[in-house]
Short mmCIF file of C-alpha atoms and ligand atoms in Angstrom, two decimals:
data_model
loop_
_atom_site.label_atom_id
_atom_site.label_comp_id
_atom_site.label_asym_id
_atom_site.label_seq_id
_atom_site.Cartn_x
_atom_site.Cartn_y
_atom_site.Cartn_z
CA MET Q 1 26.52 19.58 -26.23
CA THR Q 2 23.88 22.26 -26.91
CA ASP Q 3 22.51 24.49 -24.14
CA THR Q 4 19.19 22.64 -24.35
CA THR Q 5 20.87 19.24 -23.96
CA ALA Q 6 23.00 20.50 -21.07
CA ARG Q 7 19.87 21.90 -19.35
CA ALA Q 8 18.05 18.56 -19.86
CA ALA Q 9 21.05 16.67 -18.42
CA ASP Q 10 20.99 18.98 -15.37
CA LEU Q 11 17.24 18.46 -14.86
CA LEU Q 12 17.67 14.67 -15.22
CA LYS Q 13 20.45 14.70 -12.60
CA GLY Q 14 18.27 16.68 -10.20
CA HIS Q 15 15.32 14.33 -10.63
CA ARG Q 16 17.54 11.26 -10.14
CA GLU Q 17 19.07 12.70 -6.98
CA SER Q 18 15.57 13.24 -5.57
CA ILE Q 19 14.53 9.73 -6.65
CA ASP Q 20 17.56 8.25 -4.85
CA ARG Q 21 16.71 10.14 -1.65
CA LEU Q 22 13.06 9.07 -1.88
CA ASP Q 23 14.08 5.43 -2.45
CA ALA Q 24 16.16 5.62 0.73
CA ILE Q 25 13.11 6.99 2.60
CA LEU Q 26 11.02 4.10 1.24
CA VAL Q 27 13.55 1.51 2.41
CA PHE Q 28 13.85 3.01 5.91
CA THR Q 29 10.07 3.44 6.15
CA LEU Q 30 9.48 -0.18 5.13
CA ALA Q 31 12.12 -1.41 7.58
CA GLU Q 32 10.41 0.54 10.39
CA ARG Q 33 7.00 -0.83 9.40
CA PHE Q 34 8.34 -4.42 9.39
CA LYS Q 35 9.83 -3.89 12.86
CA HIS Q 36 6.34 -3.09 14.16
CA THR Q 37 4.63 -5.88 12.25
CA GLN Q 38 7.21 -8.33 13.67
CA GLY Q 39 6.16 -7.10 17.13
CA VAL Q 40 2.53 -7.73 16.20
CA GLY Q 41 3.54 -11.22 14.97
CA VAL Q 42 5.12 -12.06 18.33
CA LEU Q 43 2.01 -10.84 20.19
CA LYS Q 44 -0.25 -12.91 17.92
CA ALA Q 45 1.89 -16.05 18.32
CA THR Q 46 1.97 -15.74 22.11
CA HIS Q 47 -1.75 -14.95 22.46
CA ASP Q 48 -3.11 -17.53 20.08
CA LEU Q 49 -4.33 -14.97 17.52
CA PRO Q 50 -4.58 -15.71 13.76
CA PRO Q 51 -1.79 -14.39 11.46
CA SER Q 52 -4.16 -12.30 9.33
CA ASP Q 53 -6.91 -9.84 10.25
CA PRO Q 54 -9.09 -9.28 7.14
CA ALA Q 55 -11.28 -6.63 8.85
CA ARG Q 56 -8.24 -4.53 9.72
CA GLU Q 57 -6.87 -4.98 6.17
CA GLU Q 58 -10.15 -3.81 4.66
CA LYS Q 59 -10.02 -0.61 6.74
CA GLN Q 60 -6.36 0.01 5.84
CA ILE Q 61 -7.02 -0.45 2.13
CA ALA Q 62 -9.99 1.96 2.20
CA ARG Q 63 -7.86 4.51 4.09
CA LEU Q 64 -4.91 4.11 1.74
CA ARG Q 65 -7.12 4.50 -1.33
CA ASP Q 66 -8.47 7.78 0.13
CA LEU Q 67 -4.92 8.98 0.84
CA ALA Q 68 -3.82 7.99 -2.67
CA ASN Q 69 -6.67 9.98 -4.22
CA GLU Q 70 -5.73 12.97 -2.08
CA ALA Q 71 -2.08 12.63 -3.16
CA ASP Q 72 -2.93 12.19 -6.83
CA LEU Q 73 -1.57 8.63 -6.80
CA ASP Q 74 -3.38 5.80 -8.61
CA PRO Q 75 -5.52 4.15 -5.86
CA GLU Q 76 -5.38 0.78 -7.68
CA PHE Q 77 -1.60 0.89 -7.49
CA ALA Q 78 -1.71 1.94 -3.81
CA GLU Q 79 -4.02 -0.99 -3.01
CA LYS Q 80 -1.82 -3.51 -4.89
CA PHE Q 81 1.28 -2.16 -3.15
CA LEU Q 82 -0.27 -2.41 0.34
CA ASN Q 83 -1.61 -5.90 -0.39
CA PHE Q 84 1.87 -6.99 -1.50
CA ILE Q 85 3.35 -5.80 1.80
CA ILE Q 86 0.53 -7.28 3.90
CA GLN Q 87 0.96 -10.71 2.24
CA GLU Q 88 4.66 -10.64 3.20
CA VAL Q 89 3.75 -9.67 6.78
CA ILE Q 90 1.25 -12.53 7.01
CA LYS Q 91 3.97 -14.98 5.84
CA HIS Q 92 6.19 -13.71 8.68
CA HIS Q 93 3.34 -14.14 11.17
CA GLU Q 94 2.71 -17.68 9.97
CA ARG Q 95 6.41 -18.45 10.53
CA HIS Q 96 6.16 -17.09 14.11
CA GLN Q 97 3.32 -19.51 14.78
CA SER Q 98 5.04 -22.67 13.52
C1 LIG J 101 0.07 -6.29 11.29
C2 LIG J 101 -1.02 -7.06 11.40
O1 LIG J 101 -1.13 -8.31 10.77
C3 LIG J 101 -1.53 -8.47 9.41
C4 LIG J 101 -0.81 -7.53 8.56
C5 LIG J 101 -1.29 -6.26 8.37
C6 LIG J 101 -0.41 -5.17 7.84
O2 LIG J 101 0.70 -5.46 7.37
O3 LIG J 101 -0.82 -4.00 7.93
C7 LIG J 101 -2.63 -5.98 8.67
C8 LIG J 101 -3.48 -6.93 9.15
C9 LIG J 101 -3.05 -8.32 9.35
O4 LIG J 101 -3.60 -9.17 8.36
C10 LIG J 101 -2.17 -6.66 12.24
O5 LIG J 101 -3.03 -7.50 12.51
O6 LIG J 101 -2.21 -5.48 12.66
#
């Protein structure tokens, strides 16, 4: 192995270790978010509120797009990602109501 290859292997290892830690943060963050959305689902089911709130979603998407721009993350990707999560939350809320 040349010095350059060894250095590249070291850098790759470092990046992958950071990626693994960040993936763990993502999983714990998502789990925490779903705990709160489950709480919202229970409140909605017991107070006769609809599973989705499009006005709230619109505000969240606008906010997330701003944050993504600030963080140098593709805002289209950020919007798709949030929408994916919200759709899952709405499914949970619909289940609470049935
Ligand atoms: C969690 C809620 O329910 C739904 C899910 C949302 C979310 O995951 O952020 C946002 C709005 C609602 O469509 C809520 O109304 O706050």
